Coordinates of C-alpha atoms in Angstrom, one line a residue:
Chain A
M1 CA 78.0 329.5 91.1
F2 CA 75.9 328.3 88.1
S3 CA 76.8 329.0 84.5
F4 CA 73.5 330.9 83.8
C5 CA 74.3 333.4 86.5
T6 CA 76.8 335.1 84.2
D7 CA 74.1 336.9 82.3
P8 CA 71.8 338.6 84.8
S9 CA 69.4 340.0 82.2
T10 CA 68.1 336.6 81.1
L11 CA 67.3 335.3 84.5
E12 CA 63.9 334.2 85.5
T13 CA 62.8 334.6 89.1
Y14 CA 63.6 331.1 90.4
Q15 CA 67.0 331.2 88.6
W16 CA 67.7 334.6 90.1
F17 CA 67.1 333.1 93.6
A18 CA 69.3 330.2 92.8
C19 CA 72.1 332.6 91.9
Y20 CA 71.4 335.0 94.8
F21 CA 71.5 332.4 97.5
T22 CA 74.8 331.0 96.4
T23 CA 76.8 334.2 96.5
G24 CA 79.9 334.4 98.7
K25 CA 78.1 336.5 101.3
H26 CA 75.5 333.7 101.7
A27 CA 78.3 331.2 102.0
N28 CA 79.2 333.0 105.2
F29 CA 75.7 332.6 106.4
Y30 CA 75.8 328.8 105.7
W31 CA 79.2 328.5 107.4
A32 CA 77.6 330.1 110.5
F33 CA 75.3 327.0 110.7
V34 CA 78.5 324.9 110.8
T35 CA 79.7 327.1 113.6
V36 CA 76.6 326.5 115.6
L37 CA 76.8 322.7 115.0
L38 CA 80.5 322.8 116.0
L39 CA 79.6 324.7 119.1
L40 CA 77.1 322.1 120.0
A41 CA 79.5 319.2 119.2
V42 CA 82.2 320.7 121.4
T43 CA 80.0 322.1 124.2
A44 CA 77.9 319.0 124.8
P45 CA 80.8 316.7 125.9
T46 CA 82.6 319.5 127.7
S47 CA 79.6 320.3 129.8
L48 CA 78.9 316.7 130.4
A49 CA 82.4 316.3 131.7
M50 CA 82.0 319.4 133.9
G51 CA 78.7 318.1 135.1
F52 CA 80.3 314.7 135.9
G53 CA 83.0 316.4 137.9
G54 CA 80.5 318.6 139.7
A55 CA 78.2 315.8 140.6
S56 CA 81.1 313.6 141.8
A57 CA 82.4 316.5 143.8
A58 CA 78.9 317.0 145.4
R59 CA 78.9 313.4 146.4
S60 CA 82.5 313.4 147.8
R61 CA 83.2 312.3 151.3
I62 CA 85.6 315.2 151.8
A63 CA 83.6 318.1 153.1
P64 CA 85.3 321.1 151.3
V65 CA 85.1 319.3 148.0
R66 CA 81.4 318.6 148.6
W67 CA 80.7 322.2 149.4
L68 CA 82.6 323.2 146.2
G69 CA 80.4 320.9 144.2
H70 CA 77.1 322.0 145.8
G71 CA 78.2 325.7 145.6
Y72 CA 79.0 325.4 141.9
I73 CA 75.6 323.8 141.2
S74 CA 73.5 326.2 143.1
V75 CA 75.3 329.5 142.3
V76 CA 75.1 329.0 138.5
R77 CA 71.6 327.7 138.7
G78 CA 70.3 330.6 140.9
V79 CA 71.4 333.5 138.7
P80 CA 69.5 334.5 135.6
D81 CA 70.8 333.0 132.4
I82 CA 72.1 335.6 130.0
A83 CA 73.6 337.8 132.7
F84 CA 75.9 334.9 133.2
F85 CA 76.9 334.7 129.6
L86 CA 77.6 338.4 129.3
F87 CA 79.5 338.4 132.6
F88 CA 81.7 335.4 131.9
V89 CA 83.0 336.5 128.6
I90 CA 84.5 339.7 130.0
A91 CA 85.4 338.2 133.3
L92 CA 87.3 335.2 131.7
D93 CA 89.0 337.5 129.2
Q94 CA 90.2 339.9 131.9
G95 CA 91.1 337.0 134.2
L96 CA 93.3 335.4 131.6
E97 CA 94.9 338.7 130.7
F98 CA 95.6 339.4 134.3
L99 CA 97.3 336.0 134.9
R100 CA 99.5 336.5 131.8
H101 CA 100.2 340.0 132.9
S102 CA 101.4 338.9 136.3
A103 CA 103.6 336.2 134.7
L104 CA 105.0 338.1 131.7
C105 CA 105.4 341.6 133.0
P106 CA 106.6 341.5 136.6
D107 CA 108.1 344.9 136.6
W108 CA 105.0 346.8 135.5
D109 CA 104.3 349.4 138.2
Q110 CA 101.1 351.0 137.2
P111 CA 97.7 349.7 138.4
I112 CA 95.8 347.5 136.1
R113 CA 92.5 349.3 136.6
Q114 CA 92.9 353.0 135.8
G115 CA 89.5 354.6 136.1
N116 CA 87.4 353.1 133.4
D117 CA 90.2 351.2 131.7
F118 CA 91.7 347.8 132.1
I119 CA 95.3 348.0 131.1
V120 CA 97.8 345.2 130.8
C121 CA 101.2 345.2 129.1
D122 CA 101.3 344.5 125.4
A123 CA 102.8 341.1 125.8
A124 CA 99.9 340.0 127.9
K125 CA 97.2 341.0 125.5
L126 CA 94.9 338.1 124.4
P127 CA 95.1 337.5 121.5
L128 CA 98.3 339.5 120.8
G129 CA 97.8 342.8 119.0
N130 CA 99.5 341.6 115.9
A131 CA 97.8 338.2 115.7
P132 CA 95.9 337.4 112.4
Q133 CA 92.2 337.7 112.2
W134 CA 91.5 333.9 112.6
V135 CA 93.2 333.9 115.9
H136 CA 90.8 336.5 117.2
E137 CA 87.9 334.5 115.9
V138 CA 89.1 331.2 117.4
Y139 CA 89.8 333.0 120.7
G140 CA 86.3 334.4 120.8
F141 CA 84.8 331.0 119.9
A142 CA 86.8 329.3 122.6
L143 CA 85.7 331.8 125.2
A144 CA 82.1 331.2 124.1
V145 CA 82.5 327.4 124.4
F146 CA 84.0 327.7 127.9
T147 CA 81.2 330.0 129.0
F148 CA 78.6 327.6 127.7
A149 CA 80.4 324.7 129.4
I150 CA 80.5 326.4 132.8
V151 CA 76.8 327.3 132.7
F152 CA 75.5 324.0 131.2
G153 CA 78.0 322.0 133.3
A154 CA 76.2 323.2 136.4
F155 CA 72.9 322.0 135.0
A156 CA 74.3 318.7 133.9
A157 CA 75.9 318.3 137.3
N158 CA 72.5 318.7 138.9
V159 CA 70.9 316.1 136.6
L160 CA 73.8 313.6 137.1
Y161 CA 73.7 314.2 140.9
G162 CA 70.0 313.3 140.9
A163 CA 70.7 310.3 138.8
M164 CA 73.5 309.1 141.1
Q165 CA 71.1 309.4 144.1
A166 CA 68.4 307.5 142.1
V167 CA 70.5 304.4 141.7
P168 CA 69.0 301.9 144.3
R169 CA 70.9 302.0 147.6
A170 CA 70.9 298.2 147.8
Q171 CA 73.0 298.0 144.6
L172 CA 75.8 300.0 146.3
E173 CA 75.4 298.1 149.6
T174 CA 75.8 294.8 147.8
A175 CA 78.9 296.1 146.1
E176 CA 80.4 297.0 149.4
A177 CA 79.4 293.6 150.8
Y178 CA 81.4 292.0 148.1
G179 CA 84.4 293.9 149.3
M180 CA 84.6 296.6 146.6
T181 CA 86.4 299.8 147.5
H182 CA 84.6 303.1 147.2
R183 CA 86.4 303.8 143.9
Q184 CA 85.3 300.4 142.5
T185 CA 81.7 300.8 143.6
F186 CA 81.6 304.2 141.9
W187 CA 83.0 303.2 138.6
R188 CA 81.6 299.6 138.3
I189 CA 78.2 299.9 139.9
L190 CA 77.1 303.5 140.2
V191 CA 78.2 305.0 136.9
P192 CA 76.9 302.3 134.5
Q193 CA 73.5 302.3 136.2
M194 CA 72.9 306.0 136.5
W195 CA 72.6 306.8 132.8
V196 CA 69.0 305.5 132.4
Y197 CA 68.0 307.8 135.3
A198 CA 70.0 310.7 133.8
L199 CA 68.8 310.5 130.3
P200 CA 65.4 312.3 130.6
G201 CA 67.1 315.2 132.3
L202 CA 70.0 315.2 129.9
S203 CA 67.8 315.1 126.8
N204 CA 65.9 318.1 128.3
L205 CA 69.2 319.8 128.7
W206 CA 70.2 319.1 125.1
M207 CA 67.0 320.8 124.0
V208 CA 67.8 323.8 126.1
L209 CA 71.4 323.8 124.8
I210 CA 70.1 323.9 121.2
K211 CA 67.9 326.8 122.0
A212 CA 70.7 328.6 123.7
T213 CA 72.9 328.7 120.7
P214 CA 71.6 331.9 119.2
L215 CA 73.1 333.6 122.3
L216 CA 76.4 333.2 120.6
F217 CA 75.4 336.4 118.9
L218 CA 75.6 338.2 122.3
L219 CA 79.0 336.8 122.9
G220 CA 80.3 338.5 119.8
V221 CA 80.7 335.5 117.5
E222 CA 79.5 336.1 113.9
D223 CA 76.8 333.4 114.1
I224 CA 73.6 332.8 112.2
V225 CA 71.7 335.6 114.0
Y226 CA 74.4 338.0 113.0
W227 CA 74.3 337.0 109.3
A228 CA 70.5 336.9 109.2
R229 CA 70.5 340.5 110.4
E230 CA 73.3 341.6 108.0
L231 CA 72.0 339.9 104.9
G232 CA 68.3 340.6 105.5
G233 CA 68.8 344.3 105.9
T234 CA 68.6 346.7 103.0
A235 CA 72.1 347.9 103.1
N236 CA 75.0 348.2 105.5
P237 CA 78.3 349.9 105.8
R238 CA 80.4 346.9 105.0
F239 CA 78.8 346.0 101.6
T240 CA 77.0 347.9 98.9
D241 CA 73.2 347.9 98.7
Y242 CA 71.4 344.7 98.5
P243 CA 69.0 344.1 95.6
H244 CA 66.0 343.7 97.9
G245 CA 63.9 345.4 100.6
D246 CA 63.9 344.5 104.2
W247 CA 64.1 340.7 104.2
R248 CA 65.1 340.2 107.8
M249 CA 61.7 338.8 108.6
W250 CA 62.2 336.0 106.0
Y251 CA 65.7 335.3 107.2
F252 CA 64.5 334.9 110.8
L253 CA 61.6 332.8 109.6
F254 CA 64.2 330.5 108.1
L255 CA 66.1 330.3 111.4
L256 CA 62.9 329.6 113.2
V257 CA 62.1 326.7 110.9
F258 CA 65.7 325.5 111.2
Y259 CA 65.5 325.3 115.0
L260 CA 62.0 323.7 114.9
A261 CA 63.4 321.0 112.6
F262 CA 66.5 320.5 114.7
T263 CA 64.4 320.1 117.9
R264 CA 62.0 317.7 116.2
V265 CA 64.9 315.5 114.9
S266 CA 66.5 315.5 118.4
E267 CA 63.2 314.5 120.0
V268 CA 62.9 311.5 117.7
V269 CA 66.5 310.4 118.2
L270 CA 66.4 310.8 121.9
E271 CA 63.2 308.8 122.1
R272 CA 64.8 305.9 120.3
L273 CA 67.9 306.1 122.5
M274 CA 65.7 306.0 125.6
N275 CA 63.9 302.9 124.3
R276 CA 67.3 301.3 123.8
L277 CA 68.5 302.2 127.3
T278 CA 65.3 301.1 129.0
H279 CA 65.6 297.7 127.4
G280 CA 66.0 295.1 130.2
Q281 CA 66.1 297.6 133.0
A282 CA 64.2 297.0 136.2
T283 CA 62.0 300.1 135.7
T284 CA 58.4 300.5 134.7
G285 CA 59.5 301.4 131.2
G286 CA 61.6 298.2 131.0
E287 CA 58.7 296.2 132.4
A288 CA 56.3 297.6 129.8
Q289 CA 58.8 296.7 127.0
R290 CA 59.1 293.2 128.3
K291 CA 55.3 292.7 128.4
A292 CA 54.9 294.1 124.9
A293 CA 57.5 291.8 123.4
Chain B
M1 CA 74.1 360.2 151.2
D2 CA 72.3 363.4 150.0
S3 CA 73.9 363.0 146.6
C4 CA 72.6 359.5 146.4
L5 CA 69.1 360.6 147.2
Q6 CA 69.6 363.1 144.4
T7 CA 70.7 360.3 142.1
I8 CA 67.6 358.3 143.0
G9 CA 65.4 361.3 142.2
D10 CA 67.2 361.8 138.9
Y11 CA 67.4 358.2 137.7
G12 CA 64.8 356.3 139.7
L13 CA 62.3 356.3 136.9
R14 CA 64.8 356.8 134.0
A15 CA 63.8 353.5 132.4
L16 CA 60.3 354.9 131.9
G17 CA 61.6 358.1 130.5
Y18 CA 61.1 360.4 133.6
G19 CA 63.9 362.4 135.3
E20 CA 67.3 363.2 134.0
R21 CA 67.7 362.6 130.3
L22 CA 71.4 362.0 129.9
L23 CA 72.8 358.8 131.4
P24 CA 75.9 359.3 133.5
R25 CA 79.0 359.1 131.3
S26 CA 82.0 359.0 133.6
D27 CA 82.8 358.7 137.3
F28 CA 80.2 356.1 137.9
T29 CA 79.2 355.7 141.5
L30 CA 77.8 352.6 143.1
C31 CA 74.6 354.5 143.8
Q32 CA 74.1 355.3 140.1
Q33 CA 74.5 351.7 139.2
F34 CA 72.1 350.5 141.8
T35 CA 69.5 353.1 140.9
L36 CA 69.6 352.7 137.1
I37 CA 69.7 348.9 137.2
G38 CA 66.8 349.0 139.7
S39 CA 64.9 351.4 137.5
G40 CA 65.4 349.0 134.6
M41 CA 63.9 346.2 136.8
L42 CA 60.5 348.0 136.4
W43 CA 60.5 346.8 132.8
N44 CA 61.3 343.2 133.8
I45 CA 58.4 343.3 136.3
Y46 CA 56.1 344.9 133.8
F47 CA 56.8 342.2 131.2
G48 CA 56.7 339.4 133.6
V49 CA 53.5 340.3 135.4
F50 CA 51.4 341.0 132.4
A51 CA 52.7 338.1 130.3
L52 CA 52.1 335.8 133.2
L53 CA 48.5 337.0 133.8
A54 CA 47.4 337.0 130.2
G55 CA 49.4 333.8 129.4
F56 CA 47.6 331.9 132.2
V57 CA 44.2 332.3 130.5
L58 CA 45.5 331.2 127.1
A59 CA 47.4 328.4 128.7
V60 CA 44.3 326.9 130.2
A61 CA 42.6 327.1 126.9
V62 CA 45.5 325.5 125.0
A63 CA 45.7 322.7 127.6
M64 CA 42.0 322.0 127.2
G65 CA 42.5 322.2 123.4
K66 CA 45.4 319.7 123.4
A67 CA 43.3 317.3 125.5
S68 CA 40.3 317.7 123.3
S69 CA 39.0 314.8 121.2
N70 CA 38.1 317.1 118.4
R71 CA 40.9 317.1 115.8
L72 CA 40.2 320.7 114.7
V73 CA 40.9 321.9 118.2
R74 CA 43.7 319.5 119.1
K75 CA 46.0 320.0 116.2
P76 CA 46.2 323.8 116.3
S77 CA 46.9 323.6 120.1
E78 CA 49.6 321.0 119.6
W79 CA 51.2 323.1 116.8
F80 CA 51.0 326.2 118.9
I81 CA 52.8 324.5 121.8
F82 CA 55.4 322.9 119.5
L83 CA 56.1 326.2 117.7
F84 CA 56.8 328.2 120.8
R85 CA 58.5 325.5 122.8
G86 CA 60.6 324.1 119.9
S87 CA 62.3 327.4 118.9
P88 CA 64.5 329.8 120.9
L89 CA 62.8 332.7 122.4
F90 CA 65.6 334.9 121.2
I91 CA 64.8 334.0 117.6
Q92 CA 61.1 334.5 118.3
F93 CA 61.8 338.0 119.5
F94 CA 63.8 338.8 116.3
F95 CA 61.2 337.4 114.0
A96 CA 58.3 339.1 115.8
Y97 CA 60.1 342.5 115.7
F98 CA 60.8 342.3 111.9
F99 CA 57.3 340.9 111.3
F100 CA 55.8 343.9 113.2
L101 CA 58.1 346.2 111.4
S102 CA 56.8 345.0 108.0
L103 CA 53.2 345.2 109.2
K104 CA 53.9 348.9 110.1
G105 CA 54.4 349.5 106.4
V106 CA 50.9 348.1 105.7
S107 CA 49.0 350.3 108.2
P108 CA 49.9 352.8 110.9
I109 CA 47.6 350.9 113.3
F110 CA 50.6 348.5 113.9
D111 CA 53.0 351.3 114.9
A112 CA 52.8 350.4 118.6
F113 CA 53.6 346.7 117.9
S114 CA 57.2 347.4 116.9
S115 CA 58.0 349.0 120.2
A116 CA 59.0 346.8 123.1
W117 CA 56.2 347.6 125.5
L118 CA 53.6 345.9 123.3
G119 CA 55.5 343.8 120.7
A120 CA 57.8 342.0 123.2
L121 CA 54.9 341.6 125.6
I122 CA 52.9 339.8 123.0
V123 CA 55.9 337.4 122.3
L124 CA 56.4 336.7 126.0
F125 CA 52.6 336.2 126.4
L126 CA 52.4 333.6 123.6
N127 CA 55.7 332.0 124.7
T128 CA 54.6 331.5 128.4
A129 CA 51.2 330.4 127.2
A130 CA 52.8 327.6 125.3
Y131 CA 55.1 326.5 128.1
S132 CA 52.3 326.7 130.8
G133 CA 49.9 325.1 128.4
E134 CA 52.1 322.0 128.2
I135 CA 52.4 322.0 132.0
F136 CA 48.6 322.2 132.5
F137 CA 48.1 319.6 129.9
G138 CA 50.4 317.2 131.8
A139 CA 48.5 318.0 135.0
L140 CA 45.2 317.4 133.2
K141 CA 46.4 314.0 132.1
S142 CA 47.4 313.0 135.7
I143 CA 44.1 313.9 137.4
P144 CA 43.2 310.7 139.4
K145 CA 40.6 308.7 137.6
G146 CA 38.6 308.3 140.8
D147 CA 38.0 312.1 141.1
M148 CA 36.4 312.3 137.7
E149 CA 34.3 309.2 138.4
A150 CA 33.2 310.7 141.7
A151 CA 32.2 313.9 139.8
D152 CA 30.1 311.8 137.4
A153 CA 28.5 310.0 140.3
Y154 CA 27.4 313.3 141.8
G155 CA 25.8 314.2 138.5
L156 CA 28.2 316.9 137.6
S157 CA 28.8 317.5 133.9
G158 CA 29.9 320.0 131.4
Y159 CA 31.0 323.4 132.7
A160 CA 30.1 322.7 136.4
K161 CA 32.3 319.6 136.3
F162 CA 35.1 321.6 134.8
R163 CA 34.8 324.5 137.2
R164 CA 34.5 322.5 140.4
I165 CA 36.6 319.4 139.8
T166 CA 38.8 319.4 136.7
F167 CA 40.1 323.0 136.9
P168 CA 41.0 323.1 140.6
T169 CA 42.6 319.6 140.5
M170 CA 44.6 320.6 137.4
M171 CA 45.8 323.7 139.1
R172 CA 46.8 321.9 142.3
L173 CA 48.8 319.3 140.3
A174 CA 50.4 321.8 138.0
W175 CA 51.3 324.5 140.5
P176 CA 54.8 323.5 141.5
A177 CA 55.8 323.2 137.8
Y178 CA 54.0 326.4 137.1
T179 CA 55.9 328.3 139.8
N180 CA 59.1 327.3 138.0
E181 CA 57.7 328.5 134.7
A182 CA 56.9 331.9 136.3
I183 CA 60.5 332.2 137.5
F184 CA 61.9 331.4 134.1
L185 CA 59.5 333.9 132.5
F186 CA 60.9 336.7 134.7
H187 CA 64.4 335.6 133.8
A188 CA 63.5 335.5 130.1
T189 CA 62.3 339.2 130.2
A190 CA 66.0 340.1 130.3
L191 CA 66.3 339.1 126.7
V192 CA 63.9 341.7 125.4
F193 CA 66.3 344.6 124.7
F194 CA 69.0 342.3 123.5
S195 CA 66.9 341.0 120.6
G196 CA 65.4 343.1 117.8
F197 CA 63.5 345.4 120.1
P198 CA 65.3 348.7 120.4
A199 CA 65.5 350.6 123.7
R200 CA 64.3 354.0 122.6
Q201 CA 66.0 356.9 124.3
Q202 CA 68.0 354.4 126.3
R203 CA 65.0 353.3 128.3
G204 CA 65.9 349.7 128.8
D205 CA 65.5 346.9 131.3
A206 CA 67.9 346.0 134.1
L207 CA 70.2 344.0 131.9
Y208 CA 70.4 346.8 129.4
Y209 CA 71.7 349.2 132.1
A210 CA 74.0 346.5 133.6
N211 CA 75.5 346.0 130.2
Y212 CA 75.8 349.8 129.7
F213 CA 77.8 350.1 132.8
A214 CA 79.9 347.0 132.1
D215 CA 80.7 348.4 128.6
K216 CA 81.5 351.9 130.0
T217 CA 83.6 350.9 132.9
F218 CA 85.0 347.7 131.4
N219 CA 84.4 346.1 134.8
P220 CA 81.7 343.4 134.8
F221 CA 82.3 342.7 138.5
V222 CA 80.0 345.4 139.8
P223 CA 76.9 345.8 137.6
Y224 CA 76.3 342.1 137.0
P225 CA 76.3 341.1 140.6
I226 CA 73.9 344.0 141.3
L227 CA 71.7 342.7 138.5
A228 CA 71.9 339.2 140.0
G229 CA 71.0 340.5 143.4
Y230 CA 67.9 342.3 142.0
F231 CA 66.9 339.1 140.2
I232 CA 67.3 336.9 143.2
L233 CA 65.0 339.3 145.1
L234 CA 62.5 339.2 142.4
T235 CA 62.7 335.4 142.3
L236 CA 62.1 335.3 146.1
V237 CA 59.0 337.5 145.7
V238 CA 57.7 335.2 143.0
I239 CA 58.3 332.1 145.1
L240 CA 56.6 333.7 148.1
S241 CA 53.5 334.7 146.2
M242 CA 53.2 331.5 144.3
G243 CA 53.7 329.6 147.6
A244 CA 50.7 331.6 149.1
I245 CA 48.5 330.6 146.2
N246 CA 49.8 327.0 146.5
R247 CA 48.7 326.9 150.1
R248 CA 45.3 328.3 149.2
L249 CA 44.8 325.7 146.4
N250 CA 45.6 322.9 148.9
R251 CA 43.8 324.4 151.9
H252 CA 41.4 321.4 152.2
L253 CA 44.3 319.0 152.3
G254 CA 45.7 320.3 155.6
K255 CA 49.3 320.4 154.4
A256 CA 50.3 321.8 151.1
P257 CA 52.9 319.9 149.1
K258 CA 56.2 321.8 149.2
L259 CA 57.1 323.7 146.1
K260 CA 60.3 322.4 144.6
I261 CA 62.1 325.1 142.9
R262 CA 64.2 323.9 140.0
P263 CA 65.4 326.9 138.0
T264 CA 66.6 326.1 134.4
L265 CA 67.8 328.7 132.0
I266 CA 67.1 330.0 128.5
R267 CA 64.2 328.9 126.6

């Protein structure tokens, strides 16, 4: 990376660190942070959308749709966390392969579950056996995003459902009195007003989502936890020996600090956003702002 | 039926290291899955109960510390809460494991810390203390002003005031939120053997065995629902016992406020 790195014998300690932390292997580690941020950037809107769908379904006037919405919310929220993550990744993978199998290989006569094996025809494998490495990585990442979205969508649905209920009833009644249809009332009155009620819950959820990202490691993505373990260890089968002892503690300390900083920044930003949204609202917060001004 | 009793005899305490040494390797029966995953639940209960009991004491101390007017007490309490609530438990486990591992090099006294039964328990204890401390602090701040004024008027002060007025009122206000915290804590115990802490001789918790079966049979549709069933049972027990305490805390009020259970996930 730096020109002085070419002659290792002359290096002083700090220079050695500068060289060591810019090696190709460490670049992988830094890219993993980008993966985490990318996951957050993709998952947050997806789960918000899932949550919006779930909450609207739970409020629906059609009974089966309502049951579906309530069922989705309560099943996902009732079952312990990581069990869900571990379950969904395999279940989704097998579900997709089974669907492709039924579509692509209709004349396959053997059962799919043979004892302990799950066998589909070659054409139905996901990703295909001859696909390049990046396809495998993207597929794993997409499964992870989808799993996160399902789980966090249920939590977002719960928050948004509560927020929708919190919008004063009189507002909706007024809208109906003006002759608005259900659809119009929903989009023009309910949705714009619910955000201020939803924000405390959603910001809480965002914090939880940040703290859930290390679980990517459990889903088989090569994320920051994976690289911290790899690079901090003394040696491992894929590379030659590292020039240091067991540094995993320091690598994880670095991750700990990263997460703390990330949480702190989010807290500050969300607080500002809340201030903006409360402005001019008929709530205690809005009233306090009006008096202070 | 007999063979199932046999399996329970062999594997019922497998998670603690008693009974059959080798785990089943093929031809998994439902009975084996139920028994082993249930045996793993013993670890989840162990971690949950002890972390909760010890965490409670520290949490009260931290909450009082955060509410203190003395900077030297307040700042450390605030930092403690921020440190454990602001970072993922998963990373805390990893860090603690490698930290204890390097302490082991310093002195053999620290040997026990790098095994899950003690090391992970300490992490869970500190973690729940921080979360509950924040809950108790919130409750402390919302004790009605009149209650404290009445205590002053009766001439209560210092420890007597804390023991008779502040503490019981704080508990009463915090209890619904604390019940939720207890539930998350039990769910969080499932992370132990998936972080740094190794499951020596395949003595793991419920999720460890569920994952073992899912990997071996490549069929997640049996072990994970079993695991979920066990956890739902455990959650019900927690809700019932916390509800009993809630009624006791509010016995002078005639009707206890209903506990509102709002499970969240991952900390």
